[in-house]
Amino acid sequence: MSYTITSQCQINDQQVILNDNLLVQRTGEGDWLADIYHAIGMQYPKFFKMDNLCKAGTLAAELLLRDLDFDREDVKPDWAVILMNSASSLDDDRKYQQTIADAENYYPSPAVFVYTLANIVTGEICIRHKIGGESSFYIFEQFDETQMHTFVQQAFASNPELTHVICGWVDVDGDTMDVRMWLVVKV
Amino acid sequence: MNDIIYKIGEGVVSPLGMTAGAVYEALCKGESRAQRYENTFGLPEPFFASLLDEDKLDSAFSALWDYGTEGYTKVEKAAIVAAAQAINEANIAADREEVIFVLSTTKGNVDLLENNPYEPERPYLWRTAQLITEYFDNPNTPIVVSNACISGCAAQIAAINQLRYGGYKYAVVIGAEALSKFVISGFQSFKALSPERCKPFDANRRGLNLGEAAAAIVYTIGTDEELDAGTLIVQGAAINNDANHISGPSRTGEGLLRSITKANEGFDTSRLAFINAHGTATLYNDDMESIAISRAGLQDVPVNSLKGYFGHTLGAAGILETILSAHALNHGRVLPTLGTDTPGTAATVNVCLQSQATRGDSFMKLISGFGGSNATMTFRVKR
């Protein structure tokens, strides 16, 4: 069995790089993730409901699949999404914590709470592209490419029907934004 | 062929008991520790939940560790106690490179966001796992699985893959969850909590109860011939996403059905003694599970949910419920769905209301959660 990387995408707090080409460069101090959304011509209003972790992962997945010939609406049980990061959903957790910290100003919001789970980003990507296979989220202190490769290898080894894996690192933690994602396709 | 994954150790920390055996006995007696709490965790509203007794947890932890209970949080202590039981029963040296630790938790030490007397990185889930491996002197980087409510099964599946393809000989899979203002207020904001004992699959179900617990399993890999009778074997497992909604299950049970089909490929499901469902007692979850079970043609197999005994223990649920279902299977028994008297779900399934005898040699564990994830694991017992 063999598989190959067909596209790769990096997003940090200044740049979006797709397949080694600089795609978007940050210019102003505005909402960087919304700027990327507009710059790449994405049309998906649900994007604006998401927390930053989900926005970052959803943008990267969109770019990874941009040049692939596929039907987005077709359910894909043989595609998987395997992501990992360091901060889990702590970026949104801190926002939710603010809504319950003060007894005088207590307003827990389901719209914020729903994003206090790391794997929601895998769910958002599955919904956007109708991916019905495995969706998994792992937490490690630091990104380790060997570890990532092991998970992808194990996904292919344990599921002979698997054809596509969106995988990588998607970490959003306060000012830190570190997205390194890949599309791996069975050949 | 060296490809059978089987359980060689287990541990449980629950409000119902501090070992797996004690909790199984409590289940057989129909006990539950779920109760109404007021003015707890600084929450303005009361809630119904199943909380760990910190004194009992501290004394179990102190029995293992001579240096006091000060340096560890509740979720860490619970995880360590459960893991120590499992490692002890498995009789393995946890400090060796052939042992990998896999931790399942959704929120770990999230309560430290309010007040953190420890190092700044303590709320990070990798740090929780690191403290556990440091406690056991294990040299490997632990794997943390955080897949919402399916984490406990996803972690077992990750462990299986590590044994099959990662070169490890033993995997210690730990699920642990503690409750806090953070978690309970969030579920309250979702209007997902029942004001009374939860009633899984009941026509009058009003939502879920949350629960605290830790549970651990040690798995190893080997050949069928080397197994003793009664050993729990992983028959099949699969994870599938609904690709439908981040906080609501598929109306048609799509993802769960796919995982049931995949996990049981090549397996004769007439051997199933029972299905241990997720059965959270929310309207949508139980309807969705009933539809998936029925679409899989398994509507006559007895189905139970253990949530009435100890609530939904989030990251611990998949591991805790696997262990207790295995006890029931080994006793030739299907545990009743505590709290439920009038089943009523979108599709009709065979909800187990009274303890019943079974001759089946296997069971299926179902689990679903936020993010649209579903997992199925089928286990059989060596006869």
Coordinates of C-alpha atoms in Angstrom, one line a residue:
Chain A
M1 CA 0.0 0.0 0.0
S2 CA 1.3 3.4 -0.8
Y3 CA 0.1 7.0 -0.4
T4 CA 1.4 10.4 -1.2
I5 CA 1.0 14.0 -0.1
T6 CA -0.9 15.9 -2.8
S7 CA -1.1 19.3 -1.1
Q8 CA 0.1 21.1 2.0
C9 CA -1.0 24.3 3.7
Q10 CA 0.6 26.4 6.4
I11 CA -1.1 29.3 8.2
N12 CA 0.7 31.4 10.8
D13 CA -0.2 34.8 12.2
Q14 CA 1.3 36.5 9.1
Q15 CA 1.1 34.2 6.1
V16 CA -0.8 31.5 4.3
I17 CA 1.4 29.2 2.3
L18 CA -0.1 26.6 -0.1
N19 CA 2.2 24.1 -1.7
D20 CA 5.2 26.2 -1.0
N21 CA 3.7 29.3 -2.6
L22 CA 2.8 32.4 -0.5
L23 CA -0.9 32.8 -1.0
V24 CA -2.0 35.5 1.4
Q25 CA 0.2 38.0 3.3
R26 CA -1.2 39.8 6.3
T27 CA -1.3 43.5 5.7
G28 CA -3.4 45.2 8.4
E29 CA -4.3 44.7 12.0
G30 CA -7.9 43.5 11.3
D31 CA -9.4 40.0 11.6
W32 CA -6.7 37.9 10.0
L33 CA -8.8 34.7 9.6
A34 CA -11.7 36.7 8.1
D35 CA -9.2 38.4 5.7
I36 CA -8.0 34.9 4.6
Y37 CA -11.6 33.8 4.1
H38 CA -12.2 36.8 1.7
A39 CA -8.8 36.6 0.0
I40 CA -9.3 32.9 -1.0
G41 CA -12.9 33.6 -2.1
M42 CA -14.5 31.1 0.2
Q43 CA -18.3 31.2 0.5
Y44 CA -19.5 29.5 3.6
P45 CA -21.4 31.7 6.0
K46 CA -21.2 29.1 8.8
F47 CA -17.5 30.1 9.0
F48 CA -18.4 33.2 10.9
K49 CA -20.0 31.3 13.8
M50 CA -16.8 29.3 14.4
D51 CA -14.1 29.9 17.0
N52 CA -10.6 30.6 15.8
L53 CA -9.4 27.0 16.0
C54 CA -12.2 25.9 13.8
K55 CA -11.8 28.8 11.4
A56 CA -8.1 28.1 11.0
G57 CA -8.6 24.3 10.4
T58 CA -11.5 24.9 8.0
L59 CA -9.5 27.4 5.9
A60 CA -6.6 25.1 5.6
A61 CA -8.8 22.1 4.6
E62 CA -10.5 24.3 2.1
L63 CA -7.2 25.2 0.5
L64 CA -5.9 21.6 0.6
L65 CA -8.9 20.5 -1.4
R66 CA -9.1 23.5 -3.7
D67 CA -7.5 21.9 -6.7
L68 CA -8.9 18.4 -6.2
D69 CA -11.6 17.2 -8.5
F70 CA -14.3 15.9 -6.2
D71 CA -18.0 16.3 -5.4
R72 CA -18.3 18.1 -2.0
E73 CA -21.9 17.0 -1.5
D74 CA -21.1 13.4 -1.9
V75 CA -20.7 11.6 1.5
K76 CA -17.2 10.2 1.8
P77 CA -17.0 7.3 4.3
D78 CA -13.5 6.5 3.0
W79 CA -12.0 9.8 3.9
A80 CA -10.6 10.6 7.3
V81 CA -9.6 13.7 9.3
I82 CA -6.8 13.3 11.8
L83 CA -5.6 16.5 13.6
M84 CA -3.5 17.3 16.6
N85 CA -2.4 20.3 18.6
S86 CA -0.9 21.4 21.9
A87 CA -3.6 23.8 23.3
S88 CA -6.6 21.7 22.7
S89 CA -9.6 24.2 22.7
L90 CA -8.0 26.3 25.5
D91 CA -8.3 29.4 23.3
D92 CA -12.1 29.1 23.3
D93 CA -12.1 27.7 26.9
R94 CA -10.7 31.0 28.2
K95 CA -13.4 32.9 26.4
Y96 CA -16.1 30.6 27.9
Q97 CA -14.5 31.0 31.3
Q98 CA -15.0 34.7 31.1
T99 CA -18.8 34.2 30.7
I100 CA -19.0 32.3 34.0
A101 CA -16.3 33.9 36.1
D102 CA -18.4 36.7 37.6
A103 CA -21.5 36.0 39.5
E104 CA -22.9 39.4 38.8
N105 CA -22.3 39.0 35.1
Y106 CA -23.0 35.3 34.6
Y107 CA -24.1 34.4 31.0
P108 CA -22.9 30.9 30.0
S109 CA -23.4 30.7 26.2
P110 CA -24.0 27.5 24.3
A111 CA -22.6 29.1 21.2
V112 CA -19.3 29.6 23.0
F113 CA -19.4 26.3 25.0
V114 CA -19.9 24.1 21.9
Y115 CA -16.4 25.1 20.8
T116 CA -14.7 24.1 24.1
L117 CA -13.9 20.7 22.6
A118 CA -10.7 20.2 20.5
N119 CA -12.3 17.8 18.0
I120 CA -15.0 20.3 16.9
V121 CA -12.6 21.4 14.2
T122 CA -12.6 17.9 12.8
G123 CA -16.4 17.9 12.9
E124 CA -16.5 21.3 11.0
I125 CA -14.2 20.0 8.3
C126 CA -16.3 16.7 8.0
I127 CA -19.5 18.8 7.6
R128 CA -18.1 21.2 5.1
H129 CA -16.8 18.4 2.8
K130 CA -19.2 15.5 3.8
I131 CA -16.4 13.3 5.2
G132 CA -18.0 10.3 6.9
G133 CA -14.9 8.3 7.9
E134 CA -12.7 8.5 11.0
S135 CA -12.4 11.9 12.7
S136 CA -9.7 12.0 15.4
F137 CA -8.0 14.6 17.5
Y138 CA -4.8 14.1 19.5
I139 CA -2.9 16.4 21.9
F140 CA 0.9 16.6 22.1
E141 CA 3.2 19.2 23.7
Q142 CA 4.8 19.9 20.4
F143 CA 4.3 19.0 16.8
D144 CA 6.2 15.9 15.8
E145 CA 6.2 15.0 12.1
T146 CA 7.2 11.4 12.8
Q147 CA 4.3 11.1 15.2
M148 CA 1.9 12.5 12.6
H149 CA 3.2 10.1 9.9
T150 CA 2.7 7.2 12.3
F151 CA -1.0 8.1 12.8
V152 CA -1.6 8.4 9.1
Q153 CA 0.2 5.1 8.4
Q154 CA -1.9 3.4 11.1
A155 CA -5.1 4.9 9.6
F156 CA -4.3 3.4 6.2
A157 CA -3.1 0.1 7.7
S158 CA -6.2 -0.4 9.9
N159 CA -8.6 0.6 7.1
P160 CA -8.0 -0.8 3.7
E161 CA -10.8 1.2 2.2
L162 CA -9.3 4.6 3.2
T163 CA -8.5 6.8 0.3
H164 CA -8.0 10.4 1.6
V165 CA -6.7 11.8 4.9
I166 CA -6.7 15.4 5.9
C167 CA -4.1 15.5 8.6
G168 CA -1.8 17.8 10.5
W169 CA -1.3 20.3 13.3
V170 CA -3.7 23.0 14.1
D171 CA -2.8 25.1 17.1
V172 CA -4.5 28.3 18.1
D173 CA -3.5 29.6 21.6
G174 CA -4.0 33.4 22.2
D175 CA -1.5 35.1 19.9
T176 CA -0.1 31.8 18.6
M177 CA -1.4 30.5 15.3
D178 CA 0.4 27.4 13.9
V179 CA -1.4 25.4 11.2
R180 CA 0.4 22.8 9.2
M181 CA -1.9 20.5 7.3
W182 CA -1.6 18.0 4.6
L183 CA -3.8 16.0 2.2
V184 CA -2.6 12.5 1.9
V185 CA -4.1 10.3 -0.9
K186 CA -3.8 6.6 -1.5
V187 CA -2.1 5.8 -4.9
Chain B
M1 CA -0.8 -14.9 13.9
N2 CA 0.2 -12.3 16.5
D3 CA -2.9 -10.1 16.1
I4 CA -5.3 -10.6 18.9
I5 CA -5.7 -7.6 21.2
Y6 CA -6.8 -8.5 24.7
K7 CA -7.3 -7.0 28.1
I8 CA -4.9 -8.0 30.9
G9 CA -5.7 -5.4 33.5
E10 CA -8.4 -3.0 34.6
G11 CA -9.0 -0.2 37.1
V12 CA -12.0 1.9 38.1
V13 CA -12.5 4.9 40.3
S14 CA -16.2 5.8 40.7
P15 CA -18.6 7.2 43.3
L16 CA -20.0 3.6 43.3
G17 CA -16.7 2.0 44.3
M18 CA -12.9 2.2 44.1
T19 CA -12.4 -0.9 42.1
A20 CA -14.0 -2.5 39.0
G21 CA -15.3 -5.4 41.0
A22 CA -16.8 -3.1 43.7
V23 CA -18.6 -1.0 41.0
Y24 CA -19.9 -4.1 39.2
E25 CA -21.4 -5.4 42.5
A26 CA -23.0 -2.0 43.1
L27 CA -24.5 -2.2 39.6
C28 CA -25.9 -5.6 40.3
K29 CA -27.6 -4.2 43.4
G30 CA -29.1 -1.4 41.3
E31 CA -27.2 1.3 43.2
S32 CA -26.6 4.8 42.0
R33 CA -24.8 7.8 43.6
A34 CA -26.4 10.4 41.3
Q35 CA -27.9 13.1 43.4
R36 CA -29.0 16.7 43.5
Y37 CA -26.3 19.2 44.4
E38 CA -27.0 22.8 45.4
N39 CA -24.4 25.6 45.9
T40 CA -21.7 23.4 44.5
F41 CA -18.8 24.5 42.4
G42 CA -20.1 28.1 42.8
L43 CA -23.0 27.4 40.4
P44 CA -26.1 29.5 40.8
E45 CA -28.4 26.7 39.8
P46 CA -28.7 23.2 41.3
F47 CA -27.7 20.1 39.3
F48 CA -28.1 16.4 39.4
A49 CA -24.8 14.5 39.0
S50 CA -22.6 11.7 40.3
L51 CA -19.5 13.2 42.0
L52 CA -16.4 11.4 43.4
D53 CA -15.8 11.5 47.1
E54 CA -12.5 13.3 47.5
D55 CA -11.7 11.8 50.8
K56 CA -12.0 8.3 49.4
L57 CA -10.0 9.3 46.4
D58 CA -7.3 10.8 48.6
S59 CA -7.0 7.7 50.7
A60 CA -6.7 5.5 47.7
F61 CA -4.1 7.8 46.3
S62 CA -2.2 8.0 49.6
A63 CA -2.1 4.2 49.7
L64 CA 0.0 4.3 46.5
W65 CA 2.1 7.4 47.0
D66 CA 4.0 8.4 50.1
Y67 CA 4.4 12.0 49.4
G68 CA 0.9 13.3 50.1
T69 CA -1.9 14.4 47.8
E70 CA -0.9 18.1 47.5
G71 CA 0.8 18.1 44.2
Y72 CA -2.0 16.5 42.2
T73 CA -5.5 17.6 41.0
K74 CA -8.6 15.5 41.4
V75 CA -8.6 14.3 37.8
E76 CA -4.9 13.4 37.9
K77 CA -5.3 11.4 41.2
A78 CA -8.3 9.5 39.8
A79 CA -6.4 8.7 36.6
I80 CA -3.4 7.5 38.5
V81 CA -5.3 5.3 41.0
A82 CA -7.3 3.6 38.1
A83 CA -4.1 3.2 36.1
A84 CA -2.2 1.7 39.1
Q85 CA -4.9 -0.9 39.6
A86 CA -4.8 -1.9 35.9
I87 CA -1.0 -2.0 35.8
N88 CA -0.9 -4.0 39.0
E89 CA -3.4 -6.6 37.7
A90 CA -1.6 -6.8 34.3
N91 CA 1.6 -7.3 36.2
I92 CA 3.7 -5.3 33.8
A93 CA 6.6 -2.9 34.4
A94 CA 5.1 0.4 33.4
D95 CA 8.6 2.1 33.3
R96 CA 9.6 0.1 30.2
E97 CA 9.8 1.4 26.6
E98 CA 7.4 -1.4 25.4
V99 CA 4.6 0.3 27.3
I100 CA 2.6 3.2 25.8
F101 CA 0.2 5.4 27.8
V102 CA -3.0 6.7 26.1
L103 CA -5.1 9.2 28.0
S104 CA -8.7 10.0 27.2
T105 CA -10.2 13.2 28.6
T106 CA -12.3 16.0 27.2
K107 CA -11.6 18.7 29.7
G108 CA -8.8 17.5 32.1
N109 CA -7.9 20.3 34.4
V110 CA -10.0 23.0 32.8
D111 CA -11.2 24.2 36.2
L112 CA -7.7 25.6 36.7
L113 CA -8.6 28.4 34.3
E114 CA -10.5 29.9 37.2
N115 CA -7.7 29.6 39.7
N116 CA -4.3 27.9 39.0
P117 CA -2.0 27.4 41.9
Y118 CA 0.2 25.1 39.8
E119 CA 2.6 25.8 36.9
P120 CA 1.0 27.8 34.0
E121 CA 1.0 24.8 31.6
R122 CA -1.1 22.7 34.0
P123 CA -4.4 23.2 32.2
Y124 CA -2.9 21.7 29.0
L125 CA -4.0 18.1 28.4
W126 CA -0.5 17.0 27.3
R127 CA 0.7 18.1 30.7
T128 CA -1.9 16.0 32.5
A129 CA -0.7 13.0 30.5
Q130 CA 2.9 13.8 31.2
L131 CA 2.3 13.9 34.9
I132 CA 0.8 10.5 34.7
T133 CA 3.7 9.0 32.8
E134 CA 6.1 10.7 35.1
Y135 CA 4.3 9.2 38.0
F136 CA 4.8 5.7 36.5
D137 CA 8.4 6.5 35.2
N138 CA 7.3 5.7 31.7
P139 CA 9.8 7.0 29.1
N140 CA 7.5 7.4 26.1
T141 CA 5.5 10.5 25.0
P142 CA 1.9 9.7 26.0
I143 CA -0.9 10.0 23.5
V144 CA -3.8 12.2 24.5
V145 CA -7.1 11.5 22.7
S146 CA -9.6 14.4 22.9
N147 CA -12.6 13.4 20.7
A148 CA -15.4 14.7 22.9
C149 CA -17.7 12.0 24.3
I150 CA -16.3 9.2 22.1
S151 CA -12.8 9.8 23.5
G152 CA -12.9 6.6 25.7
C153 CA -13.4 4.4 22.7
A154 CA -11.2 6.4 20.4
A155 CA -8.4 6.0 23.0
Q156 CA -8.9 2.3 23.0
I157 CA -8.7 2.3 19.2
A158 CA -5.5 4.4 19.3
A159 CA -4.0 1.9 21.8
I160 CA -5.0 -1.0 19.5
N161 CA -3.2 0.6 16.6
Q162 CA -0.1 1.3 18.7
L163 CA 0.0 -2.4 19.6
R164 CA -0.7 -3.6 16.0
Y165 CA 1.4 -1.2 14.1
G166 CA 3.5 0.9 16.5
G167 CA 5.7 -1.8 18.0
Y168 CA 4.5 -1.5 21.6
K169 CA 3.8 -4.6 23.6
Y170 CA 1.5 -3.1 26.2
A171 CA -0.9 -0.1 26.1
V172 CA -2.3 1.5 29.3
V173 CA -5.5 3.3 28.3
I174 CA -6.8 5.7 30.9
G175 CA -10.0 7.7 30.8
A176 CA -10.6 10.4 33.4
E177 CA -13.0 13.2 33.9
A178 CA -13.7 15.6 36.8
L179 CA -16.6 18.0 36.9
S180 CA -16.4 21.7 37.5
K181 CA -18.3 24.9 37.2
F182 CA -17.0 25.1 33.6
V183 CA -18.4 21.7 32.4
I184 CA -21.7 21.8 34.3
S185 CA -22.6 25.4 33.4
G186 CA -21.9 24.6 29.8
F187 CA -24.3 21.6 29.7
Q188 CA -26.8 23.7 31.6
S189 CA -26.6 26.3 28.9
F190 CA -27.4 23.6 26.4
K191 CA -30.4 22.6 28.4
A192 CA -29.1 19.1 28.2
L193 CA -29.2 18.2 31.9
S194 CA -32.0 16.2 33.6
P195 CA -33.3 17.7 36.9
E196 CA -33.7 14.1 38.2
R197 CA -32.1 10.7 37.7
C198 CA -31.6 10.2 33.9
K199 CA -33.9 7.8 32.1
P200 CA -32.1 6.4 29.0
F201 CA -34.3 5.3 26.1
D202 CA -37.4 6.2 28.2
A203 CA -40.4 7.9 26.6
N204 CA -40.2 10.5 29.4
R205 CA -36.4 11.1 29.4
R206 CA -35.5 14.7 30.2
G207 CA -31.7 14.8 29.6
L208 CA -28.5 13.5 30.9
N209 CA -26.7 13.4 34.3
L210 CA -23.0 14.2 34.4
G211 CA -20.6 12.0 36.4
E212 CA -17.0 11.9 37.6
A213 CA -14.9 8.8 37.1
A214 CA -11.6 7.3 36.0
A215 CA -11.1 3.9 34.4
A216 CA -8.1 2.2 32.9
I217 CA -7.5 -0.9 30.8
V218 CA -4.1 -2.5 29.9
Y219 CA -4.2 -4.2 26.5
T220 CA -1.6 -6.4 25.0
I221 CA -1.2 -8.2 21.7
G222 CA -0.8 -12.0 21.2
T223 CA -2.2 -15.2 19.8
D224 CA -5.6 -16.7 20.5
E225 CA -4.0 -19.9 21.8
E226 CA -2.2 -18.2 24.7
L227 CA -5.5 -16.8 26.2
D228 CA -7.2 -18.0 29.3
A229 CA -11.0 -18.6 29.2
G230 CA -12.8 -15.4 30.2
T231 CA -10.2 -13.0 28.6
L232 CA -11.8 -10.0 26.9
I233 CA -10.8 -9.7 23.2
V234 CA -11.3 -6.7 20.9
Q235 CA -13.2 -8.2 18.0
G236 CA -13.6 -5.0 15.9
A237 CA -13.7 -1.3 16.1
A238 CA -14.5 1.7 13.9
I239 CA -15.0 5.5 14.1
N240 CA -17.2 7.4 11.7
N241 CA -18.3 11.0 11.5
D242 CA -21.9 12.0 10.7
A243 CA -20.8 15.0 8.7
N244 CA -24.0 16.6 9.8
H245 CA -23.9 18.9 12.8
I246 CA -21.3 19.8 15.5
S247 CA -23.7 19.5 18.5
G248 CA -26.6 17.4 17.3
P249 CA -26.5 13.7 16.2
S250 CA -27.6 12.7 12.7
R251 CA -31.4 12.2 12.5
T252 CA -30.8 9.0 10.5
G253 CA -27.9 7.6 12.6
E254 CA -25.7 7.7 9.6
G255 CA -22.3 7.8 11.2
L256 CA -23.1 5.3 14.0
L257 CA -24.6 2.9 11.5
R258 CA -21.5 3.0 9.4
S259 CA -19.3 2.3 12.5
I260 CA -21.6 -0.6 13.5
T261 CA -21.3 -2.1 10.1
K262 CA -17.5 -1.6 9.9
A263 CA -16.7 -2.8 13.4
N264 CA -18.7 -6.0 12.8
E265 CA -17.3 -6.9 9.4
G266 CA -16.9 -10.7 9.3
F267 CA -18.5 -11.2 12.7
D268 CA -21.7 -13.1 13.3
T269 CA -23.8 -10.6 15.3
S270 CA -26.1 -13.4 16.5
R271 CA -23.3 -14.0 19.0
L272 CA -24.0 -10.7 20.7
A273 CA -25.2 -11.0 24.3
F274 CA -26.2 -7.3 24.4
I275 CA -25.5 -3.8 23.0
N276 CA -24.1 -1.4 25.6
A277 CA -25.4 1.9 24.1
H278 CA -24.2 5.4 24.8
G279 CA -27.8 6.1 26.1
T280 CA -27.2 9.5 27.5
A281 CA -31.0 10.0 28.0
T282 CA -31.1 13.1 25.8
L283 CA -34.0 13.1 23.4
Y284 CA -31.8 13.2 20.3
N285 CA -29.0 10.9 21.2
D286 CA -31.3 8.0 22.2
D287 CA -33.5 8.4 19.2
M288 CA -30.5 8.4 16.9
E289 CA -29.0 5.3 18.6
S290 CA -32.4 3.5 18.3
I291 CA -32.5 4.3 14.6
A292 CA -28.9 3.1 13.9
I293 CA -29.4 -0.1 15.9
S294 CA -32.6 -0.8 14.1
R295 CA -31.2 0.0 10.6
A296 CA -28.3 -2.4 11.4
G297 CA -31.0 -5.1 12.0
L298 CA -30.1 -5.5 15.6
Q299 CA -33.4 -4.3 17.1
D300 CA -33.9 -7.6 18.9
V301 CA -30.6 -7.7 20.7
P302 CA -30.9 -6.5 24.3
V303 CA -29.7 -2.9 24.7
N304 CA -28.7 -1.2 27.9
S305 CA -27.3 2.1 29.0
L306 CA -25.3 2.4 32.3
K307 CA -25.8 6.2 32.6
G308 CA -28.4 5.8 35.3
Y309 CA -25.8 4.3 37.6
F310 CA -23.0 6.8 37.3
G311 CA -24.1 9.4 34.8
H312 CA -22.2 10.4 31.6
T313 CA -18.6 10.4 32.6
L314 CA -17.4 12.1 29.3
G315 CA -13.8 11.0 28.6
A316 CA -14.0 8.1 31.0
A317 CA -17.3 6.8 29.6
G318 CA -16.0 4.5 26.8
I319 CA -13.5 2.8 29.1
L320 CA -15.6 2.6 32.2
E321 CA -18.6 1.1 30.4
T322 CA -16.4 -1.3 28.4
I323 CA -15.0 -2.7 31.7
L324 CA -18.4 -3.1 33.4
S325 CA -20.0 -4.6 30.3
A326 CA -17.2 -7.1 30.2
H327 CA -17.9 -8.1 33.9
A328 CA -21.6 -8.6 33.0
L329 CA -20.7 -10.7 29.9
N330 CA -18.4 -12.9 32.0
H331 CA -21.2 -13.4 34.5
G332 CA -23.6 -14.3 31.7
R333 CA -25.8 -11.3 32.5
V334 CA -27.3 -8.3 30.8
L335 CA -27.5 -5.4 33.2
P336 CA -30.8 -3.5 33.3
T337 CA -31.1 0.2 32.2
L338 CA -31.4 1.8 35.7
G339 CA -34.0 4.6 35.8
T340 CA -36.0 3.5 32.8
D341 CA -39.5 2.0 32.9
T342 CA -41.2 2.9 29.7
P343 CA -39.0 2.7 26.7
G344 CA -39.9 5.1 23.9
T345 CA -37.6 6.0 21.1
A346 CA -37.9 6.9 17.4
A347 CA -37.2 3.3 16.4
T348 CA -38.2 0.4 18.7
V349 CA -35.2 -1.4 20.2
N350 CA -35.1 -4.2 22.9
V351 CA -34.2 -2.0 26.0
C352 CA -33.2 -4.2 28.9
L353 CA -35.2 -3.3 31.9
Q354 CA -34.6 -6.3 34.2
S355 CA -31.4 -8.2 34.8
Q356 CA -31.4 -11.1 32.4
A357 CA -29.3 -14.2 31.7
T358 CA -27.5 -14.4 28.4
R359 CA -25.5 -17.1 26.6
G360 CA -23.9 -14.7 24.1
D361 CA -20.1 -14.5 24.1
S362 CA -19.8 -10.9 22.9
F363 CA -21.1 -7.4 23.3
M364 CA -21.1 -4.2 21.3
K365 CA -20.2 -0.8 22.8
L366 CA -21.7 2.3 21.1
I367 CA -20.7 5.9 21.7
S368 CA -21.4 9.2 20.0
G369 CA -20.6 12.8 20.7
F370 CA -20.1 16.4 19.8
G371 CA -18.2 17.0 16.6
G372 CA -20.4 14.4 14.9
S373 CA -18.2 11.5 16.0
N374 CA -19.4 8.0 16.6
A375 CA -17.6 4.8 17.5
T376 CA -18.5 1.2 17.8
M377 CA -16.3 -1.5 19.5
T378 CA -17.2 -5.2 19.5
F379 CA -15.7 -7.4 22.2
R380 CA -15.8 -11.1 22.7
V381 CA -14.8 -13.3 25.5
K382 CA -12.5 -16.2 25.1
R383 CA -14.5 -19.4 25.8

